[in-house]
mmCIF file of C-alpha atoms in Angstrom:
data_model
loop_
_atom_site.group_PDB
_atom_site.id
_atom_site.type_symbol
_atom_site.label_atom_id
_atom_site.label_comp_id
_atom_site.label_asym_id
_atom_site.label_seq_id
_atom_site.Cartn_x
_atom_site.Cartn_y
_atom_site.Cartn_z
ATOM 1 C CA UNK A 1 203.293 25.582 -41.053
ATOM 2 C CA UNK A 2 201.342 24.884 -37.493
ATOM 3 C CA UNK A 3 202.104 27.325 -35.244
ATOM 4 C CA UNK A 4 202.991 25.190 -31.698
ATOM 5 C CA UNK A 5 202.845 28.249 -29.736
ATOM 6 C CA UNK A 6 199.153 28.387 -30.105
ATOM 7 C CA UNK A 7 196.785 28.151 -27.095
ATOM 8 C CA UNK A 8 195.156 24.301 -27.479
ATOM 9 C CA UNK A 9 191.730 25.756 -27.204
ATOM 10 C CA UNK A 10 190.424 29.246 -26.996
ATOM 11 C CA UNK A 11 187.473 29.402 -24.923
ATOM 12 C CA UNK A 12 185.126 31.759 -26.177
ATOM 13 C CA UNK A 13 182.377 33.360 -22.946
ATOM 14 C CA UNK A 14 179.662 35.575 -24.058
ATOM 15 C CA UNK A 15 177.860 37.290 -21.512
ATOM 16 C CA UNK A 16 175.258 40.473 -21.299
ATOM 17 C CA UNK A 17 174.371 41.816 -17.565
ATOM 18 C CA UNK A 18 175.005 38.776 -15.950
ATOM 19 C CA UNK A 19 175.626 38.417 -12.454
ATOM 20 C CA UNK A 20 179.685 38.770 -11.964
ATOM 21 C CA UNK A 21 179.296 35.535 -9.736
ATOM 22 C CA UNK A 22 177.619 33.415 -12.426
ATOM 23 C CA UNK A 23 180.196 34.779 -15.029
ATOM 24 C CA UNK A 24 182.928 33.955 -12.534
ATOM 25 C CA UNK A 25 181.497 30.172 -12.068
ATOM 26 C CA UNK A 26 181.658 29.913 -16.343
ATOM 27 C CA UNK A 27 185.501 31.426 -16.180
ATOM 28 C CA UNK A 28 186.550 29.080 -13.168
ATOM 29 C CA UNK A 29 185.021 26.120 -14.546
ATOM 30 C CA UNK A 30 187.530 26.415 -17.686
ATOM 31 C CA UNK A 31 190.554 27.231 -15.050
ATOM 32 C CA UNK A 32 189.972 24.450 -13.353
ATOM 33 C CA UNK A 33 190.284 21.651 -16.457
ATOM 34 C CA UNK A 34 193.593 20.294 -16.830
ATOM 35 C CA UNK A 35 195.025 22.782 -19.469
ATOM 36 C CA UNK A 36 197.919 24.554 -18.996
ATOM 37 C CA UNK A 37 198.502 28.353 -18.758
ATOM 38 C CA UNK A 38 199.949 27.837 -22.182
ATOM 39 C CA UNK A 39 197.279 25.592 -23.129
ATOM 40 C CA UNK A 40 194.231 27.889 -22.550
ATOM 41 C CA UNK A 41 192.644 31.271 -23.942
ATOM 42 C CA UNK A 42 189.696 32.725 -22.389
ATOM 43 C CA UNK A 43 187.922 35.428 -24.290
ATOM 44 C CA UNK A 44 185.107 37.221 -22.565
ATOM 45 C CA UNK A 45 183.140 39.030 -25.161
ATOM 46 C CA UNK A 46 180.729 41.667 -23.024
ATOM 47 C CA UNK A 47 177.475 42.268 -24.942
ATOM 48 C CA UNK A 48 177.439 46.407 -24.316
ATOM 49 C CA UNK A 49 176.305 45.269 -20.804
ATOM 50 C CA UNK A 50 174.985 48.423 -18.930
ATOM 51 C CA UNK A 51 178.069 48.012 -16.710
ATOM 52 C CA UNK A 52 181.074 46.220 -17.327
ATOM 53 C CA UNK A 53 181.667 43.489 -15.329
ATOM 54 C CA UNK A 54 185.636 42.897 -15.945
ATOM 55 C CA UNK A 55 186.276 44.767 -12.207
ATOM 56 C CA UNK A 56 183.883 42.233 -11.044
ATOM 57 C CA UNK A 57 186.100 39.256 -11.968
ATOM 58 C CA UNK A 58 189.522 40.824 -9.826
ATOM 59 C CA UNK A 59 191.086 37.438 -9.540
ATOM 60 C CA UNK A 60 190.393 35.940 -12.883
ATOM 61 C CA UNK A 61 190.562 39.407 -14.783
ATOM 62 C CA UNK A 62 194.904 38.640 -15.123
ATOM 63 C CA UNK A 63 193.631 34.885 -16.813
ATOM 64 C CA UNK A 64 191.399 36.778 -19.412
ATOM 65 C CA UNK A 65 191.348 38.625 -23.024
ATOM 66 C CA UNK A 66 188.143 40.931 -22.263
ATOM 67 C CA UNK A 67 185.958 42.094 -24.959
ATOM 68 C CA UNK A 68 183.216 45.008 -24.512
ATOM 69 C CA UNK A 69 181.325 45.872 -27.848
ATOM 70 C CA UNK A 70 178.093 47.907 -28.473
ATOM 71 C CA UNK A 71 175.369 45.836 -27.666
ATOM 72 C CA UNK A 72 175.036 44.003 -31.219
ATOM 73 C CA UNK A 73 173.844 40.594 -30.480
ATOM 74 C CA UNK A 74 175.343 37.006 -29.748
ATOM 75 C CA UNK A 75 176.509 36.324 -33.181
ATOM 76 C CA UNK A 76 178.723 39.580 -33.569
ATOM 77 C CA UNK A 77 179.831 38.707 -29.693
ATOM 78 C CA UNK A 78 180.670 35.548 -31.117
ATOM 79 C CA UNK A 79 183.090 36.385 -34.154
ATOM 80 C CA UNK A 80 184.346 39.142 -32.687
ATOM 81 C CA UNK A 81 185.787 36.355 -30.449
ATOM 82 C CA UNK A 82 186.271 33.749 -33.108
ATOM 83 C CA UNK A 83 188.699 37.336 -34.559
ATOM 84 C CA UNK A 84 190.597 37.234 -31.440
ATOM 85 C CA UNK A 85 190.896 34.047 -30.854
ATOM 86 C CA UNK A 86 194.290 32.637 -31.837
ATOM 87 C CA UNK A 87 193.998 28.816 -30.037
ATOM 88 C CA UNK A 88 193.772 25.330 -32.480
ATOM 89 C CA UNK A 89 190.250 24.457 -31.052
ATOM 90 C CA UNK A 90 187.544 26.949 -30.059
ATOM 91 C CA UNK A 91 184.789 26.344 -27.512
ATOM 92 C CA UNK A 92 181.916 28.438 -26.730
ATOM 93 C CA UNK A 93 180.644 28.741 -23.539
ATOM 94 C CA UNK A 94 177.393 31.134 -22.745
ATOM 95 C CA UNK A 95 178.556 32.901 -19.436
ATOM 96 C CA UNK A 96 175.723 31.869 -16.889
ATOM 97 C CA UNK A 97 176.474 28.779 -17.926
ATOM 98 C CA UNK A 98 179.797 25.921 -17.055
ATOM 99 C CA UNK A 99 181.736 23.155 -18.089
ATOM 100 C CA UNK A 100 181.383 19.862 -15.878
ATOM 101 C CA UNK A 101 184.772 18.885 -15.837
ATOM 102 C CA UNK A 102 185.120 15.411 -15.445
ATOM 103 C CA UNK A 103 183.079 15.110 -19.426
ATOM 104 C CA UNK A 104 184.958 17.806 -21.058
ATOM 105 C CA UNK A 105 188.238 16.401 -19.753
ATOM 106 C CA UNK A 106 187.609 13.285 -22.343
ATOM 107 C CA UNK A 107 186.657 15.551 -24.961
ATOM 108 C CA UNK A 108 190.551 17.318 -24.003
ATOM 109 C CA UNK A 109 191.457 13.699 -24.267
ATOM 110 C CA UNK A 110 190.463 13.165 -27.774
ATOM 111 C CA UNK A 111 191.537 16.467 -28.998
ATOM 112 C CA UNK A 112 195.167 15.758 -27.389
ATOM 113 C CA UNK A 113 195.261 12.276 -28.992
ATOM 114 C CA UNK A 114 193.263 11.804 -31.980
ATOM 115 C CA UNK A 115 193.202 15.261 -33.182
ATOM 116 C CA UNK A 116 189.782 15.912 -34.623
ATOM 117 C CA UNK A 117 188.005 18.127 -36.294
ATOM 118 C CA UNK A 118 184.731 18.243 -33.954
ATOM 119 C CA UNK A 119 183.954 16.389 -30.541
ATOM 120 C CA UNK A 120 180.162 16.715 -29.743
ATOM 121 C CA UNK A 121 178.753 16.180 -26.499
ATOM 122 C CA UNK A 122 176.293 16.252 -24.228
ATOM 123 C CA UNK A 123 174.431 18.713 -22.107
ATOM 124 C CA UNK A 124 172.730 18.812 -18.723
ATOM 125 C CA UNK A 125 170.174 21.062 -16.668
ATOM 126 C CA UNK A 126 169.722 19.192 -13.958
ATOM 127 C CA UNK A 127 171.704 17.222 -11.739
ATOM 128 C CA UNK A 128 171.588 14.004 -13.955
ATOM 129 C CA UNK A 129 175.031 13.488 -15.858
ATOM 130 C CA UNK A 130 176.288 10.967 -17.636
ATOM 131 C CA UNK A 131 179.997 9.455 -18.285
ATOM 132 C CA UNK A 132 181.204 6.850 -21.266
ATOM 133 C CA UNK A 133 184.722 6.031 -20.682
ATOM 134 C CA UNK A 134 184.744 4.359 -24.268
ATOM 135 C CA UNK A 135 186.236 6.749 -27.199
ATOM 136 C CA UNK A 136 183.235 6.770 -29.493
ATOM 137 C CA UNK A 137 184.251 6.003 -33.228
ATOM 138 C CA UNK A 138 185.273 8.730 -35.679
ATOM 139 C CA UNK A 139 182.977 9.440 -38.688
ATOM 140 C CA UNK A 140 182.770 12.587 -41.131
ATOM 141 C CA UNK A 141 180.384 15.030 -40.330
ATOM 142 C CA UNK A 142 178.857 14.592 -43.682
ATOM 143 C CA UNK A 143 178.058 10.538 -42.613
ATOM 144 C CA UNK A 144 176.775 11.812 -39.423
ATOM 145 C CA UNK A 145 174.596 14.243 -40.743
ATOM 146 C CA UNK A 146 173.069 11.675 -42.956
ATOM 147 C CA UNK A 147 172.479 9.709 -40.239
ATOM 148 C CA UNK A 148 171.607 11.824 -37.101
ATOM 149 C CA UNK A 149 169.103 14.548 -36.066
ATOM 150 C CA UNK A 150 172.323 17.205 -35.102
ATOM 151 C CA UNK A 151 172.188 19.297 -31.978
ATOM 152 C CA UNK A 152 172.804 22.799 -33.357
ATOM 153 C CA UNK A 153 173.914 24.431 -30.221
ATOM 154 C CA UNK A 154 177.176 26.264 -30.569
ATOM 155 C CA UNK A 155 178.314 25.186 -27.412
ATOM 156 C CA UNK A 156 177.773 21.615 -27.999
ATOM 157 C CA UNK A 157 180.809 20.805 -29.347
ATOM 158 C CA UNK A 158 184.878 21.480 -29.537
ATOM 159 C CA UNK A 159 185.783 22.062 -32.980
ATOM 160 C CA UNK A 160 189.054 22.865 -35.065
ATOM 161 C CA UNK A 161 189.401 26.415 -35.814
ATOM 162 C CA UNK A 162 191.165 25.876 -38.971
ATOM 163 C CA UNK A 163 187.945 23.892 -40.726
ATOM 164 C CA UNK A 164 185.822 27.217 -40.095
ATOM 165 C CA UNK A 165 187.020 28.944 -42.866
ATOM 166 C CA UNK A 166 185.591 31.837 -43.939
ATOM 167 C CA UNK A 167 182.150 30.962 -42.295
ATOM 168 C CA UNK A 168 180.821 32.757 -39.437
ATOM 169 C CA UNK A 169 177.254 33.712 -37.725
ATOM 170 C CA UNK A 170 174.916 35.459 -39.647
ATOM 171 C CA UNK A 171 174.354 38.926 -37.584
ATOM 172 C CA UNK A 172 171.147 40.349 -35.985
ATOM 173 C CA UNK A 173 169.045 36.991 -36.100
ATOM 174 C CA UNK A 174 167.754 34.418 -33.872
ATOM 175 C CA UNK A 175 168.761 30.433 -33.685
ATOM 176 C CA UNK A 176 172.046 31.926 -35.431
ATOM 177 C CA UNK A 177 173.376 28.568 -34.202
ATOM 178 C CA UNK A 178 171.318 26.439 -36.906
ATOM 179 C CA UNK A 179 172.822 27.998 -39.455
ATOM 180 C CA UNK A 180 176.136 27.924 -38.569
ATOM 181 C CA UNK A 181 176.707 24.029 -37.191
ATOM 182 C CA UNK A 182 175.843 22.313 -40.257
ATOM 183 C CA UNK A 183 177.948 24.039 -42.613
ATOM 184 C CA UNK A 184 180.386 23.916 -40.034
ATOM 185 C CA UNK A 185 179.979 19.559 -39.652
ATOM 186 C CA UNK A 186 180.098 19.473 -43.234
ATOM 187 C CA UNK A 187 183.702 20.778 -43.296
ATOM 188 C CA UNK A 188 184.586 18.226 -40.826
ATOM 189 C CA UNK A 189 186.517 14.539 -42.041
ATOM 190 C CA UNK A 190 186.907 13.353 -38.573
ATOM 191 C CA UNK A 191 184.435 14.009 -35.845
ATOM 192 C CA UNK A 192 183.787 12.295 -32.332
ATOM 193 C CA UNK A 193 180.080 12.435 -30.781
ATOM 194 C CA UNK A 194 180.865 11.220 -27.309
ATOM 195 C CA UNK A 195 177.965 10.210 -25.209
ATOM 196 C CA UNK A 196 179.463 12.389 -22.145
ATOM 197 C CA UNK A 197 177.649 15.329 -20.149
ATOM 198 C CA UNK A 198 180.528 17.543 -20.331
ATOM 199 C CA UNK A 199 178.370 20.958 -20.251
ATOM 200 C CA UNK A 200 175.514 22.599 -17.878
ATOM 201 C CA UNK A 201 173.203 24.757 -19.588
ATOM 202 C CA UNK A 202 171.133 27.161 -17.326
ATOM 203 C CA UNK A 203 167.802 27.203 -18.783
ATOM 204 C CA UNK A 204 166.199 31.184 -18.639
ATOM 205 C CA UNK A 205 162.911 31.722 -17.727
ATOM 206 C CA UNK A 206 163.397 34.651 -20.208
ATOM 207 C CA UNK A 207 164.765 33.361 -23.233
ATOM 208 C CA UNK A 208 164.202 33.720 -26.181
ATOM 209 C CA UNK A 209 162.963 30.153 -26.766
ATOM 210 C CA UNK A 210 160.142 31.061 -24.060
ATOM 211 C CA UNK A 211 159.291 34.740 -24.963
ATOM 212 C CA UNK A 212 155.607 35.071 -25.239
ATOM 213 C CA UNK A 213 156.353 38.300 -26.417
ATOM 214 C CA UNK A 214 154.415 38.218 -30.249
ATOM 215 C CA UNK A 215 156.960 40.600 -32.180
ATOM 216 C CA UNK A 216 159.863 38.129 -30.253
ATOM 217 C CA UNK A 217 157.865 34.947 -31.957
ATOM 218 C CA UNK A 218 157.083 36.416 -35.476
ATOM 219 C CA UNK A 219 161.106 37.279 -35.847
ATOM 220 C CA UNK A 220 162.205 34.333 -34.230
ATOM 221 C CA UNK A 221 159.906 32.115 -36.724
ATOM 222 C CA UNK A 222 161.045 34.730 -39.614
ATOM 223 C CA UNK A 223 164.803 34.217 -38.732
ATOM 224 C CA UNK A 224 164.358 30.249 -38.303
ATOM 225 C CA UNK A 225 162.651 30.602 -42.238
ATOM 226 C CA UNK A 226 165.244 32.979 -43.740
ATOM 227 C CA UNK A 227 167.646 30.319 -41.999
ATOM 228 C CA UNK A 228 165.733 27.631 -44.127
ATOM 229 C CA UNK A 229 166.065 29.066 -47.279
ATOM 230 C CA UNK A 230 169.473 30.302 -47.028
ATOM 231 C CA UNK A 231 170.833 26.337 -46.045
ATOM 232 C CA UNK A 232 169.312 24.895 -49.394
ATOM 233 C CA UNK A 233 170.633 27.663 -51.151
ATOM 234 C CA UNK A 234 174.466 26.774 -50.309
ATOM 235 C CA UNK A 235 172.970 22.854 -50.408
ATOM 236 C CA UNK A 236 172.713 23.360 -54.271
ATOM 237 C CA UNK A 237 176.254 24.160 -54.791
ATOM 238 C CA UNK A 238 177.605 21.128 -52.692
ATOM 239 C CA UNK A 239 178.461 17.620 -54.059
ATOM 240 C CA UNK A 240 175.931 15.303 -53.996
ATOM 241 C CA UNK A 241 176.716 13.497 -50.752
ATOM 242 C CA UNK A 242 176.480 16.643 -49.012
ATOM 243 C CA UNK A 243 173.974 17.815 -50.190
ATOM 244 C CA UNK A 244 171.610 15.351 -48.902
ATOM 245 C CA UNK A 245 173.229 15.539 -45.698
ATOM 246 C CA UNK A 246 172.303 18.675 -45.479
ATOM 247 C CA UNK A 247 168.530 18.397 -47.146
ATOM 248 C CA UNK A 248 167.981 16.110 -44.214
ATOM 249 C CA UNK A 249 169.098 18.815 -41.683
ATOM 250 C CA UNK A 250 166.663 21.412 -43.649
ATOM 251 C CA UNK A 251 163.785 19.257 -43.338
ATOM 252 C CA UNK A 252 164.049 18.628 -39.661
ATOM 253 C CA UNK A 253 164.182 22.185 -39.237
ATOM 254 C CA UNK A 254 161.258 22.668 -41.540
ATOM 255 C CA UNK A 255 159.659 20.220 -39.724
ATOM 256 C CA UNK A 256 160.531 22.126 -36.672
ATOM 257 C CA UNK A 257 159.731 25.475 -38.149
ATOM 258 C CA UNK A 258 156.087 24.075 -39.107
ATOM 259 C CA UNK A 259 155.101 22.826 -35.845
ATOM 260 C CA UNK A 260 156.621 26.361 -34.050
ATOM 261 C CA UNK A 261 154.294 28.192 -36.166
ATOM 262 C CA UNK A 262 151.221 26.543 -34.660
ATOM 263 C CA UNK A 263 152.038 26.377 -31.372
ATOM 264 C CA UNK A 264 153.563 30.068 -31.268
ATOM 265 C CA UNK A 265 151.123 31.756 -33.232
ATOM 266 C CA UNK A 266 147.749 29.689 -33.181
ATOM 267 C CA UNK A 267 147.335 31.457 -36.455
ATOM 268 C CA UNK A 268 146.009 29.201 -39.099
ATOM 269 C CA UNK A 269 146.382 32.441 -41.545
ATOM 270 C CA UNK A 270 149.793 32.501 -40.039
ATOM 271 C CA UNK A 271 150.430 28.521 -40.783
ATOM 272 C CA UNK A 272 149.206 28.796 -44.435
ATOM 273 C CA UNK A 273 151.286 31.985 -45.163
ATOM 274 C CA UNK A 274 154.108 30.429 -43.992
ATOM 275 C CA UNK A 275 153.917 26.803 -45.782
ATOM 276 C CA UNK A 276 153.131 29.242 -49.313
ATOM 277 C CA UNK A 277 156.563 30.854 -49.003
ATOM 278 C CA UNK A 278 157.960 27.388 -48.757
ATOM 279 C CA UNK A 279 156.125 25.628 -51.366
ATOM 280 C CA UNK A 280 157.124 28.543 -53.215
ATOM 281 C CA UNK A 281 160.558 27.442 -52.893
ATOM 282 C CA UNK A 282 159.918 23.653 -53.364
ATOM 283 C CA UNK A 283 160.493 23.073 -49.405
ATOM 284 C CA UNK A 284 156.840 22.014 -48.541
ATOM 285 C CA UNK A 285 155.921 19.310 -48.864
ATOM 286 C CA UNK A 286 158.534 17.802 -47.366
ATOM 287 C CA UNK A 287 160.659 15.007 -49.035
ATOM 288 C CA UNK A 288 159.160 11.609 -49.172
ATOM 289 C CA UNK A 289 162.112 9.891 -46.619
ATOM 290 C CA UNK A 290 161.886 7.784 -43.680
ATOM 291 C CA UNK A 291 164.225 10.185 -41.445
ATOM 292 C CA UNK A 292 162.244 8.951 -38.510
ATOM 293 C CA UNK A 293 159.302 7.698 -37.925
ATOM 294 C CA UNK A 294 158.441 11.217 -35.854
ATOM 295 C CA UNK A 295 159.406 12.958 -39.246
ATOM 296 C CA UNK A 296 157.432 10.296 -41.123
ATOM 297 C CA UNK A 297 154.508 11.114 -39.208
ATOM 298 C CA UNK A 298 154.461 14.310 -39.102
ATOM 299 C CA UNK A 299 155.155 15.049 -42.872
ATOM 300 C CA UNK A 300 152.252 12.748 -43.769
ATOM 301 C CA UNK A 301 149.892 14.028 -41.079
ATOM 302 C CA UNK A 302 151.235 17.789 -42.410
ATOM 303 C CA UNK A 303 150.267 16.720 -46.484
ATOM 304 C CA UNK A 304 146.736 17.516 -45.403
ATOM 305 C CA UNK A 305 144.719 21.501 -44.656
ATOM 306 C CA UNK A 306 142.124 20.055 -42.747
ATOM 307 C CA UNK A 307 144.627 18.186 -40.584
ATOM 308 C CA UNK A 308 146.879 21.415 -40.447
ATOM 309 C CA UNK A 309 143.769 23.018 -39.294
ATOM 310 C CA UNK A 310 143.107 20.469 -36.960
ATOM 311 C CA UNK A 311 146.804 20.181 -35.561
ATOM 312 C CA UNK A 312 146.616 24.052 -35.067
ATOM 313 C CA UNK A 313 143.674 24.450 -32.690
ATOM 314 C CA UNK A 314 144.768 21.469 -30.575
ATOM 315 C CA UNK A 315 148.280 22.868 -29.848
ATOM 316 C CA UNK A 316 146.661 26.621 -29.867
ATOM 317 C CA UNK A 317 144.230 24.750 -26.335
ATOM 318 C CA UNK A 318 147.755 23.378 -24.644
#
């Protein structure tokens, strides 16, 4: 039986030595939504920052469930909240950055009224938002993953805790978020993408998206592979409607994963090692659909060694 004293969301904030003010922007961008004490439960998971930063937050600290752990990564931050966390929907919110509140209060609308599994939505870093007032229809996340290139950011979307299961992030790897979402979507029956800017994402000039750092690339492109082959190893055990939702979402990111290689590494030795592993594993070449014509393109142009070749010193001059 549904517990009604539950929180309606717990709000999960992840932070490692961030500035107390930027932290205290994320926390008062969830305080000021239209949820109820009752309603709410933030849970600030601290990263083993070199200081803690609850004493920093005096006025919120009363509102909050605060977390320190070793410093262990974003995925352990992350279910160490998801094992706290005791609301009926979960958000994650990184803690430099916010909610916008007028787009996230339709999402609340949604989960109030129609109850879903997972409401996606969009995100802004710039001033530029973007409000539909219409509710967007419902779909399984299995239809939309046959039909849509998915934004795997964790914070992308409210979802029902209940659907999660058993799965959680993988620890100590990179893009942990690809991994998780799509199993997650495929749990989901009734799922709302709503084409709202309900989130601000700070982009950081030191992330690990724009590391030049070359032991930073080689794991990230490792973790992004191991990610790969782990995805169409639970896609073989899935019926078959699933499974090709999810062999679509593995050959995006293989697409993806290919065309990091050359423009991280530059390494034709590099490229050809890679694409081995996963012809070894009957993931290269990819499969003969029409995703989209970018995918169509780019698997065609891809078929070919001199073109690989080709393709790698042109991004290695940009």
């Amino acid at each position: 039986m549904e517990n009604k004293d539950r929180p309606l969301v717990s709000f999960i904030v992840t932070c490692y030595d961030l500035p107390a003010d930027m932290v205290g922007k994320c926390i008062d961008s969830i305080l000021n939504l239209s949820l109820r004490n009752e309603e709410r439960e933030i849970i600030l998971v601290d990263d083993g920052s070199h200081n803690s930063i609850i004493d920093c937050l005096a006025s919120q600290k009363d509102k909050i469930t605060y977390i320190r752990q070793k410093n262990s990564g974003l995925s352990i931050a992350r279910n160490n909240g998801l094992h706290a966390a005791s609301g009926k929907y979960i958000q994650f919110v990184d803690g430099d950055d916010w909610l916008i509140r007028e787009g996230y209060e339709q999402c609340l609308d949604i989960v109030r009224f129609a109850h879903p599994d997972v409401v996606m939505f969009r995100h802004t870093s710039g001033d530029r938002t973007h409000m539909s007032y219409s509710t967007p229809p419902c779909t399984s996340g299995t239809a939309y993953l046959q039909s849509h290139n998915m934004r795997a950011v964790a914070w992308g979307y409210t979802f029902r805790r209940d659907i999660m299961g058993e799965l959680r992030f993988t620890p100590g790897i990179y893009h942990e978020d690809e991994e998780f979402t799509p199993q997650l979507l495929l749990k989901a029956e009734h799922v709302y993408d709503v084409d709202t800017t309900a989130y601000f994402y700070r982009k950081r000039p030191q992330s690990i998206t724009t590391s030049k750092d070359k032991r930073k690339i080689i794991k990230r492109l490792d973790d992004v592979e191991g990610i790969i082959k782990r995805l169409d190893n639970v896609a073989q055990n899935m019926t078959s409607d699933k499974r090709l939702a999810m062999k679509r979402r593995i050959s995006q990111l293989t697409m993806d994963y290919i065309y990091n290689t050359m423009k991280l590494t530059k390494s034709v030795k590099q490229l050809e090692a890679r694409i081995g592993r996963l012809e070894d594993k009957n993931l290269f070449p990819l499969p003969e659909n029409h995703y989209t014509t970018k995918y169509t393109m780019f698997r065609n142009a891809i078929k070919n060694k001199t073109v690989r070749k080709l393709m790698c010193a042109m991004l290695g001059r940009m």
